[in-house]
Structures are given as C-alpha cells and as structure tokens.
mmCIF file of N, CA and C in Angstrom:
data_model
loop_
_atom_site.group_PDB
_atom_site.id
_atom_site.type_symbol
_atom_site.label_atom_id
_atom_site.label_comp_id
_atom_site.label_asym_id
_atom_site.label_seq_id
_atom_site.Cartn_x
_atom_site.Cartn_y
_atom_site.Cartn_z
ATOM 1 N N UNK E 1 14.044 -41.144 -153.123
ATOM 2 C CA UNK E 1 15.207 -42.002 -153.135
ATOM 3 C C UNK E 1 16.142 -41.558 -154.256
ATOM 4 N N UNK E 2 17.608 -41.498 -153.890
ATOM 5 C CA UNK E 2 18.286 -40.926 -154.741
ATOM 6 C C UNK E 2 18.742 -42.001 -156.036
ATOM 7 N N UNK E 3 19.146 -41.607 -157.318
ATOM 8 C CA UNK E 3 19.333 -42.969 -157.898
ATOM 9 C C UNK E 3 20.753 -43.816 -157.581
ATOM 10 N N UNK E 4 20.872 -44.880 -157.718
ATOM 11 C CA UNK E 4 22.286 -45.645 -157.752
ATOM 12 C C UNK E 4 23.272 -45.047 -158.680
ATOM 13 N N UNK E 5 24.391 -45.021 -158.831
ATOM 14 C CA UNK E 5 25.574 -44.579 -159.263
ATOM 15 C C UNK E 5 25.145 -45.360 -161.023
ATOM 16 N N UNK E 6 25.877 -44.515 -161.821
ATOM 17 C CA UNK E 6 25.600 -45.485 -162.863
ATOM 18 C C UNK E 6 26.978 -46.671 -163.169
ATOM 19 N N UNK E 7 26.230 -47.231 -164.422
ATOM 20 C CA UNK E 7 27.333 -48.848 -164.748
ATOM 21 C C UNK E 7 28.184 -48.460 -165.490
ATOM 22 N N UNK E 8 29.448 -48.417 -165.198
ATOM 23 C CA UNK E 8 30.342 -47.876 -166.187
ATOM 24 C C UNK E 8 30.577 -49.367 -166.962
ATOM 25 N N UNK E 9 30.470 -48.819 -168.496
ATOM 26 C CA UNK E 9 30.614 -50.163 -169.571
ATOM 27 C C UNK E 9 31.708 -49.857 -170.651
ATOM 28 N N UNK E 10 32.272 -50.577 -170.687
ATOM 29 C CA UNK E 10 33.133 -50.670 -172.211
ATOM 30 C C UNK E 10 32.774 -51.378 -172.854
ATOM 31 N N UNK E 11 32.798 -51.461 -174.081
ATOM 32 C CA UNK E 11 32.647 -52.256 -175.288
ATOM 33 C C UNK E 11 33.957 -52.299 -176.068
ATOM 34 N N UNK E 12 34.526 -53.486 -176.006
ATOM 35 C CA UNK E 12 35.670 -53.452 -176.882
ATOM 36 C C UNK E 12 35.295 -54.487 -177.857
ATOM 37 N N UNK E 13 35.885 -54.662 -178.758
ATOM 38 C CA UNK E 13 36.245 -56.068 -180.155
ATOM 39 C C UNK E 13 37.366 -56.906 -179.370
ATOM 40 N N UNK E 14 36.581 -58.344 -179.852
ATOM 41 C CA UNK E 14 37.413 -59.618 -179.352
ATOM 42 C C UNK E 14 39.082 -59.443 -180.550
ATOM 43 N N UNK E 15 38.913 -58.923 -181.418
ATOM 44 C CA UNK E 15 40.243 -58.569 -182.116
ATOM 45 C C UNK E 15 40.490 -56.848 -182.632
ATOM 46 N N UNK E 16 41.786 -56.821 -182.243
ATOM 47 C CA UNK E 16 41.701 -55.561 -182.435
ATOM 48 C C UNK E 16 41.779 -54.962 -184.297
ATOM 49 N N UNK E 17 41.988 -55.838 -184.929
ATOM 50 C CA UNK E 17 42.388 -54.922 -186.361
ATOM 51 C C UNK E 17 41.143 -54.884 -186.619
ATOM 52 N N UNK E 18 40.816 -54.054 -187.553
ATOM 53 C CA UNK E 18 39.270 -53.531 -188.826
ATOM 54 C C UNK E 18 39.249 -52.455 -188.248
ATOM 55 N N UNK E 19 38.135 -51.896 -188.890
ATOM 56 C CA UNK E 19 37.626 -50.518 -188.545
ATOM 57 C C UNK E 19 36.865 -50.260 -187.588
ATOM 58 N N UNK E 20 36.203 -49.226 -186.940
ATOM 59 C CA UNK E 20 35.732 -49.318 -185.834
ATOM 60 C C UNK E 20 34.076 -49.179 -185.950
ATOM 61 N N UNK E 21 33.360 -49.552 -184.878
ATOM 62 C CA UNK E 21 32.348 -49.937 -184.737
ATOM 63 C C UNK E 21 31.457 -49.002 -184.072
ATOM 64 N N UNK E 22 30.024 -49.181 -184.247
ATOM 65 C CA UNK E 22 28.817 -48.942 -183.455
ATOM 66 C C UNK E 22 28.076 -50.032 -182.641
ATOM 67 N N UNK E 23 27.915 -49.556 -181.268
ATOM 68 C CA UNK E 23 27.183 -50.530 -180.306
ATOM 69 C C UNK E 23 25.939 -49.710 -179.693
ATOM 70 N N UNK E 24 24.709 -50.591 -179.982
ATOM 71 C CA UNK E 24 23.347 -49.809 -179.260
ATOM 72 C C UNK E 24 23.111 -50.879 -178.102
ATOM 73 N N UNK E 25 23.109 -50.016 -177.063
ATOM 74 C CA UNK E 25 23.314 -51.019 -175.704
ATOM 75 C C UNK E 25 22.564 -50.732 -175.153
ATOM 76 N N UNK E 26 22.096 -51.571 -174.299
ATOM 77 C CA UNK E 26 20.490 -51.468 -173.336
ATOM 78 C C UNK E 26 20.784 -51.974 -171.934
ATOM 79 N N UNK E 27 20.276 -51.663 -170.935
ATOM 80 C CA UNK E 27 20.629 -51.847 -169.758
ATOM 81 C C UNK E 27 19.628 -52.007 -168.964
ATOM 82 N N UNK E 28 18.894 -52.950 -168.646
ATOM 83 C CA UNK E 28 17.944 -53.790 -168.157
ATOM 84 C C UNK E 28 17.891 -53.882 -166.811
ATOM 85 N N UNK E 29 16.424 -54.318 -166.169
ATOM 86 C CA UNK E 29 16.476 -54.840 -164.589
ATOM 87 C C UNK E 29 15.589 -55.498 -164.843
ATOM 88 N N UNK E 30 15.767 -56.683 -163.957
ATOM 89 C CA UNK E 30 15.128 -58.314 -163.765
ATOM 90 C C UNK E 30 14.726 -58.520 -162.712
ATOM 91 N N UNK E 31 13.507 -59.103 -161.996
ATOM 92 C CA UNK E 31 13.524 -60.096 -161.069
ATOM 93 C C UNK E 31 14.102 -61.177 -161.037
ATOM 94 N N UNK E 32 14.944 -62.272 -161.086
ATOM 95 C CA UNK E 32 15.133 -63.042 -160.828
ATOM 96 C C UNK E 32 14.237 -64.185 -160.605
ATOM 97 N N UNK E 33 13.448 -63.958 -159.848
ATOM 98 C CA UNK E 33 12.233 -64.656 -159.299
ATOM 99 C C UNK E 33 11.085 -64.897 -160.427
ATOM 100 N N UNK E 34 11.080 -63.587 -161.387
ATOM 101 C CA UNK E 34 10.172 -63.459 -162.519
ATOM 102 C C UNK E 34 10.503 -64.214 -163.804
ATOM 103 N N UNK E 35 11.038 -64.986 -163.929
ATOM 104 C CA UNK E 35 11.583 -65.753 -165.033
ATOM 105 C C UNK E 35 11.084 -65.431 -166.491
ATOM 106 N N UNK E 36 9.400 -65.352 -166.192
ATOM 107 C CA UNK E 36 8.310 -65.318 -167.297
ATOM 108 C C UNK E 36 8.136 -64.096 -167.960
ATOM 109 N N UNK E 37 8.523 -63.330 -167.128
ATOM 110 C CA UNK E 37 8.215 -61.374 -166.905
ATOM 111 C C UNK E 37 9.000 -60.345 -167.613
ATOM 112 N N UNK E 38 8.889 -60.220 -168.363
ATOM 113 C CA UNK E 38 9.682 -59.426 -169.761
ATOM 114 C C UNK E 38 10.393 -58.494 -168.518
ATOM 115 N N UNK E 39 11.845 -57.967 -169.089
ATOM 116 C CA UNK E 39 12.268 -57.159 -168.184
ATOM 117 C C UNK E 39 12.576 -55.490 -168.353
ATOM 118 N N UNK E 40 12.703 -54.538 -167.380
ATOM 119 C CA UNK E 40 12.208 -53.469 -167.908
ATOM 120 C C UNK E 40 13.516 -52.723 -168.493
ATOM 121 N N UNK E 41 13.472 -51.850 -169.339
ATOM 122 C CA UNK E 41 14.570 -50.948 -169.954
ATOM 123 C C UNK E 41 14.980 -49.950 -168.723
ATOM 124 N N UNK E 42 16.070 -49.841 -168.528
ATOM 125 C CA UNK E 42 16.593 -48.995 -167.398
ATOM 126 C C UNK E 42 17.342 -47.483 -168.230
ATOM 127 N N UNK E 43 18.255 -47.516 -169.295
ATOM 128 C CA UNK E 43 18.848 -47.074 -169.600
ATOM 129 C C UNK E 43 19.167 -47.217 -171.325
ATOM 130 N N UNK E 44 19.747 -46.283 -171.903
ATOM 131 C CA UNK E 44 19.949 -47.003 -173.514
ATOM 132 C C UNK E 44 21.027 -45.856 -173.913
ATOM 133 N N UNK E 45 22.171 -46.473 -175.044
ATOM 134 C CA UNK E 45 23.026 -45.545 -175.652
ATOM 135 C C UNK E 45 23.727 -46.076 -176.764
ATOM 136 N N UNK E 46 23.909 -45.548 -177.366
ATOM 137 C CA UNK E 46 25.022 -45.707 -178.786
ATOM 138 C C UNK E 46 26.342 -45.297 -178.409
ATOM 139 N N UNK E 47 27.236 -46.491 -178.191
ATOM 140 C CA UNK E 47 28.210 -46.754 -177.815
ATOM 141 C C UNK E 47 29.096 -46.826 -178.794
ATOM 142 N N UNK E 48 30.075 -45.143 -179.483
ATOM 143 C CA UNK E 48 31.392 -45.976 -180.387
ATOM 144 C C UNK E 48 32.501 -47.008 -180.018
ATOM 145 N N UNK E 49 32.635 -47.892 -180.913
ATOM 146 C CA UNK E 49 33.320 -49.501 -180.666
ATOM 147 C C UNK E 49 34.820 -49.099 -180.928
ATOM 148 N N UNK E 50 36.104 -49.311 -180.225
ATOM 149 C CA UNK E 50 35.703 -49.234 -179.367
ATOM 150 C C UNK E 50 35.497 -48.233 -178.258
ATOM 151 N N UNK E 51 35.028 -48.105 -176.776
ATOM 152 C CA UNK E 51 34.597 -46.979 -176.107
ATOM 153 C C UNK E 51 34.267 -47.160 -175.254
ATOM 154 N N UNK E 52 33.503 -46.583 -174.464
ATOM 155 C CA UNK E 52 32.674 -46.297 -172.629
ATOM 156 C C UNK E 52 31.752 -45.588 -172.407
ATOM 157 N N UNK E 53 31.098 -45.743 -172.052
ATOM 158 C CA UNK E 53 29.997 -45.051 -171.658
ATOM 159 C C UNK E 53 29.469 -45.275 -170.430
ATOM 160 N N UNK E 54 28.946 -44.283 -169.592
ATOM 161 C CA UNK E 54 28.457 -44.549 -168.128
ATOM 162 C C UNK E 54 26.490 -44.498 -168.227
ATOM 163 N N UNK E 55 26.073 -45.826 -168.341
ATOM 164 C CA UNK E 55 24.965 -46.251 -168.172
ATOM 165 C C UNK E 55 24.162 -45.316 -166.821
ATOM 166 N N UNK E 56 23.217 -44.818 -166.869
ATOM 167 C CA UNK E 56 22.671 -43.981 -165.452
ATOM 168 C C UNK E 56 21.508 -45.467 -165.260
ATOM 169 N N UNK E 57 21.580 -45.053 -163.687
ATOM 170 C CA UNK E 57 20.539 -46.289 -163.179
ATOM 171 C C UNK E 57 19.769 -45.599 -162.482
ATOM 172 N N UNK E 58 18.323 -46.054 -163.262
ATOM 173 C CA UNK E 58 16.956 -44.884 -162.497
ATOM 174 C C UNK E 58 16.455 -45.774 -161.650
ATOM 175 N N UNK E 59 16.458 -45.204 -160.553
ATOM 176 C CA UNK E 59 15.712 -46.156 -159.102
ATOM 177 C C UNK E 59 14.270 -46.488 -159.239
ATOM 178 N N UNK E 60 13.870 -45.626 -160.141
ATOM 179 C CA UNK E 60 11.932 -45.905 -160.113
ATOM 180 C C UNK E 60 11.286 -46.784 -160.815
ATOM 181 N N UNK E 61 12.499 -46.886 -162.023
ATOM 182 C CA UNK E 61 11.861 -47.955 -162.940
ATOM 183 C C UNK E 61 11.641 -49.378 -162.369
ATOM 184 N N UNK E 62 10.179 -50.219 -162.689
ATOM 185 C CA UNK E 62 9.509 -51.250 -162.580
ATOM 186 C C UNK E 62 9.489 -51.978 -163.527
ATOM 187 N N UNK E 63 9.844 -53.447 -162.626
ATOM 188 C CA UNK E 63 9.249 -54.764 -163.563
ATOM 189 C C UNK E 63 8.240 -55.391 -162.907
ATOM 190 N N UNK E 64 7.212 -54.903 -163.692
ATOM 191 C CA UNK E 64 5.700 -55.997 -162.941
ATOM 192 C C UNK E 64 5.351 -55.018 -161.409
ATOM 193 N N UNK E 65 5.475 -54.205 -161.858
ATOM 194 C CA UNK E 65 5.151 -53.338 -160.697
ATOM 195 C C UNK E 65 6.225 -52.865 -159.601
ATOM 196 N N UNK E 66 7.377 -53.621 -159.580
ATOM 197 C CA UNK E 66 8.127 -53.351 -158.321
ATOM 198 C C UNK E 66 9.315 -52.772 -159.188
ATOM 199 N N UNK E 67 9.974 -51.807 -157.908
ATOM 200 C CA UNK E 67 11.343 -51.636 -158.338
ATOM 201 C C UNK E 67 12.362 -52.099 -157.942
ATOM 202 N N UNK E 68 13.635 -51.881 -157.959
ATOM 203 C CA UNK E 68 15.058 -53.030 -157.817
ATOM 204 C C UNK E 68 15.034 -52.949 -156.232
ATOM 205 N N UNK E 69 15.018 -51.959 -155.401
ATOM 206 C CA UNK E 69 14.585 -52.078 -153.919
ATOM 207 C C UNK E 69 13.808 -53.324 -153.307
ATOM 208 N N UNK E 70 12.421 -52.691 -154.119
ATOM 209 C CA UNK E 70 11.574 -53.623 -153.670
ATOM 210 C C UNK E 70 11.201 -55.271 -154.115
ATOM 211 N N UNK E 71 12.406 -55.578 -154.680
ATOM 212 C CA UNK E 71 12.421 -56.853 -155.535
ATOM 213 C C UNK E 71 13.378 -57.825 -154.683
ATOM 214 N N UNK E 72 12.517 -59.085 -155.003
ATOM 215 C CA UNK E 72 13.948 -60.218 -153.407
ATOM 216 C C UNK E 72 14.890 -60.338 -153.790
ATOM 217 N N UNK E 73 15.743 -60.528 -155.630
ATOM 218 C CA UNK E 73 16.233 -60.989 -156.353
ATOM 219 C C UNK E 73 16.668 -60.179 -157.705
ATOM 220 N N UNK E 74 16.997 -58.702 -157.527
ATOM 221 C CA UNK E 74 16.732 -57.951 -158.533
ATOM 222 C C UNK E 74 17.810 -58.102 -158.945
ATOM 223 N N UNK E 75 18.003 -57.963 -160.449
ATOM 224 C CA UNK E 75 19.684 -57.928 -161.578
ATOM 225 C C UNK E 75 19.431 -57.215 -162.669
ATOM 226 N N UNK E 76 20.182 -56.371 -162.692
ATOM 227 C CA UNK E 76 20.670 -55.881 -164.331
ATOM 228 C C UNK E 76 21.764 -56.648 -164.653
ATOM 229 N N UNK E 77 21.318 -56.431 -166.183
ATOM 230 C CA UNK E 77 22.072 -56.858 -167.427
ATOM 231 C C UNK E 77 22.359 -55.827 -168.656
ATOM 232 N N UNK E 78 23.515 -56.047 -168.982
ATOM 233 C CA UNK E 78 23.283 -55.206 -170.407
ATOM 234 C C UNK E 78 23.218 -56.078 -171.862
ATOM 235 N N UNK E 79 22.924 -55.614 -172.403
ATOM 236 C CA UNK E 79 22.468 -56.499 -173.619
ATOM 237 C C UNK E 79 22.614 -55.353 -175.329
ATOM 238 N N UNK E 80 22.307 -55.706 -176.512
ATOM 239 C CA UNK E 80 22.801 -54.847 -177.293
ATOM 240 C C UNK E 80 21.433 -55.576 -178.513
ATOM 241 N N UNK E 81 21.539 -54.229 -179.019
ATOM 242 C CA UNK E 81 20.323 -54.465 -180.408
ATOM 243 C C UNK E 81 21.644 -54.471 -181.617
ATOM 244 N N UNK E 82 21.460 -55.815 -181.708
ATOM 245 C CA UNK E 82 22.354 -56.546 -182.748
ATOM 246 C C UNK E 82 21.618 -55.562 -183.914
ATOM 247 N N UNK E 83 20.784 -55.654 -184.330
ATOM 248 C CA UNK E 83 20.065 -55.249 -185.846
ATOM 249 C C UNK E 83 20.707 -53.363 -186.066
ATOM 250 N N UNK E 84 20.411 -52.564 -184.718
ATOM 251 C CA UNK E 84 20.971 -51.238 -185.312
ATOM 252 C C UNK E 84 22.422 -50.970 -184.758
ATOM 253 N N UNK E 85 23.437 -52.001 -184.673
ATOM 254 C CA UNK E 85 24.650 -51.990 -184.368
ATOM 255 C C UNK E 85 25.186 -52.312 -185.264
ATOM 256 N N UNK E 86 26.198 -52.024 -185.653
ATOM 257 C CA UNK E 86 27.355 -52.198 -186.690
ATOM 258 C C UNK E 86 28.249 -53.537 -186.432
ATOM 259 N N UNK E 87 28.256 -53.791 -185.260
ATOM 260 C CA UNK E 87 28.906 -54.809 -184.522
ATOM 261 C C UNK E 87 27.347 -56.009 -184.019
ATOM 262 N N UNK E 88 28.226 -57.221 -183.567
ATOM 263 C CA UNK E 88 27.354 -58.246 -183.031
ATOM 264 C C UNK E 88 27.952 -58.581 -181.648
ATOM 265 N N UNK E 89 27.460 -59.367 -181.113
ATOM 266 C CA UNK E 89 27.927 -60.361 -180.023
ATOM 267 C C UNK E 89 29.411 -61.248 -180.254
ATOM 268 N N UNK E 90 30.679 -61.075 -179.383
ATOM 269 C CA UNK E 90 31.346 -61.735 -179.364
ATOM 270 C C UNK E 90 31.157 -63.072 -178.553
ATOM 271 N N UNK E 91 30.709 -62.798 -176.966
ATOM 272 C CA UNK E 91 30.416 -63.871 -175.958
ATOM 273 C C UNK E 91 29.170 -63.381 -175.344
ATOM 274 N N UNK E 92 28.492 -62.750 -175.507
ATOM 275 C CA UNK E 92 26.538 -62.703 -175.286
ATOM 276 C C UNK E 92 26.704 -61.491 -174.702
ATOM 277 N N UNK E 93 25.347 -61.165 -174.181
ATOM 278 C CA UNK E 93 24.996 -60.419 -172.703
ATOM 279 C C UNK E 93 26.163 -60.300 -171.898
ATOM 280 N N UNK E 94 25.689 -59.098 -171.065
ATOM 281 C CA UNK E 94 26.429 -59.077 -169.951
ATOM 282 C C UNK E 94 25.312 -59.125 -168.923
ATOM 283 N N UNK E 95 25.506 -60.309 -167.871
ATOM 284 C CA UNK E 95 24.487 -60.251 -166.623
ATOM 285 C C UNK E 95 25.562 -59.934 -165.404
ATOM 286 N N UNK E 96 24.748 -59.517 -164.390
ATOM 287 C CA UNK E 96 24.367 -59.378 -162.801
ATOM 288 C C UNK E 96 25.754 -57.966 -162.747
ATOM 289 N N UNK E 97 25.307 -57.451 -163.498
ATOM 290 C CA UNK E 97 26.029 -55.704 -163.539
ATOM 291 C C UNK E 97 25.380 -55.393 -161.967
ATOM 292 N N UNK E 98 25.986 -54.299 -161.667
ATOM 293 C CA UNK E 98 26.293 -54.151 -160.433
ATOM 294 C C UNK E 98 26.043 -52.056 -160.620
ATOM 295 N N UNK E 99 24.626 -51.577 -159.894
ATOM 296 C CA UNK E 99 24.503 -50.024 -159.831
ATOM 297 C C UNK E 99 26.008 -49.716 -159.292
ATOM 298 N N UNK E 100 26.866 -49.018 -160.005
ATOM 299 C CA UNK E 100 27.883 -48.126 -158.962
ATOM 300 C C UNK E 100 29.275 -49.146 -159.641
ATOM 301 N N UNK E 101 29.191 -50.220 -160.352
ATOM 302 C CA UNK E 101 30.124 -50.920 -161.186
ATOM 303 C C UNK E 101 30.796 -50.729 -162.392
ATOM 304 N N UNK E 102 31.482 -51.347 -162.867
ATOM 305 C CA UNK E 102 31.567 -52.022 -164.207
ATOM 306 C C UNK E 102 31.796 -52.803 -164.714
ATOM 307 N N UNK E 103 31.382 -52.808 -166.045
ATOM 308 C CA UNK E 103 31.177 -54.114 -167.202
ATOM 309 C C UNK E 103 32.253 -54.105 -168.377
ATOM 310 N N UNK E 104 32.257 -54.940 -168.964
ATOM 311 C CA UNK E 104 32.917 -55.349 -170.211
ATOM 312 C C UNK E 104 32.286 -56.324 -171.203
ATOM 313 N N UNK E 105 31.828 -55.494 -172.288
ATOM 314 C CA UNK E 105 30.998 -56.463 -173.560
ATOM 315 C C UNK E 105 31.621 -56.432 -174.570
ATOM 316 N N UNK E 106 32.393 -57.896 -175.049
ATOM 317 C CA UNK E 106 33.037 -57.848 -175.903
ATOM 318 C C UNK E 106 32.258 -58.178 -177.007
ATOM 319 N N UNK E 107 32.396 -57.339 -178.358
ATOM 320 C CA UNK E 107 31.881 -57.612 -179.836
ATOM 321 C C UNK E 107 32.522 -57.994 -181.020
ATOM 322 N N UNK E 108 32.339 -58.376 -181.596
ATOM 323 C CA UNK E 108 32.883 -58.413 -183.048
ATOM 324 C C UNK E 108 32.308 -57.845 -184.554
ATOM 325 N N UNK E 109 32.900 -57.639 -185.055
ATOM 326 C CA UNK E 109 32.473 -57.299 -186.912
ATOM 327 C C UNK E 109 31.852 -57.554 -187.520
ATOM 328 N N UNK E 110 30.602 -57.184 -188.113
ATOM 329 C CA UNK E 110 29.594 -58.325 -188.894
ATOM 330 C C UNK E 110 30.258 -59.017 -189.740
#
C-alpha cells in the first residue's frame, strides 16, 4: 500500500512582532474508538517559527495493532513538545488533520 500524501503544516505566532521561533511538532494517529490507547507517532520535525513543513504520513504505522485503514474511526492530530520548543501553545493541538491536507498551529513566545 502506497503511503497517503503528506500534511502540509504551518506554524505561525498569534502576534507577529519578537523574534522568531522553534517548533518540535509531532504528528499522531488515533482511534477514535480507543479513547484509553496512547496514540501512535506518525511523523516528527523541527519546525522554524515562523514556517512549513510537509509532515509524511506512513500507512503502516499502528495503534494497538491496527493501522489508519484498518481502524472504524481513525484521526491524526498534530501536537508540539512544548519543553524542546522555543515557542508554546497559542490555541492547543491541532485535531482531525486530514493525509493529503493542511493545518495551521498557531504559537506564541515563552
């Protein structure tokens, strides 16, 4: 199976003045159905703030055994490791990203 297109993401700042930033971004897949079920890492990058980057989406990776095919309810999200980013969360996560899409995660300045 070939993989899905990847997530094209930007990361911009909710204001534009200061200096510019680092974003470590992670790109996740969920069951839906799995609520309880830690979810698996799909993708990862260091994103300069602000910037773009095209997330790749690997078809094989599993949560709890299944992959996004074989799942009733499957979603990515992107999400960010606040601790080795230079930047934080402006308005959270980004959920129900879309293989072959894009996103927008806005951050701010520590």
């Amino acid at each position: 199976m070939a993989d899905p297109a990847p997530v094209a993401l930007s990361v911009t700042f909710d204001k534009p003045e200061g200096p510019p930033g680092e974003a470590h971004v992670k790109l996740y897949l969920a069951d839906k159905l799995l609520a309880d079920v830690g979810a698996a890492l799909v993708a990862e990058a260091v994103v300069p703030v602000p910037g773009e980057v095209a997330l790749p989406v690997d078809a094989s990776v599993k949560q709890h055994g299944k992959t996004a095919s074989e799942m009733r309810m499957p979603s990515y999200y992107v999400s960010m490791d606040c601790q080795a980013s230079t930047v934080t969360y402006a308005s959270g996560p980004v959920f129900n990203v879309s293989p072959g899409g894009s996103a927008q995660l806005v951050v701010k300045r520590k």
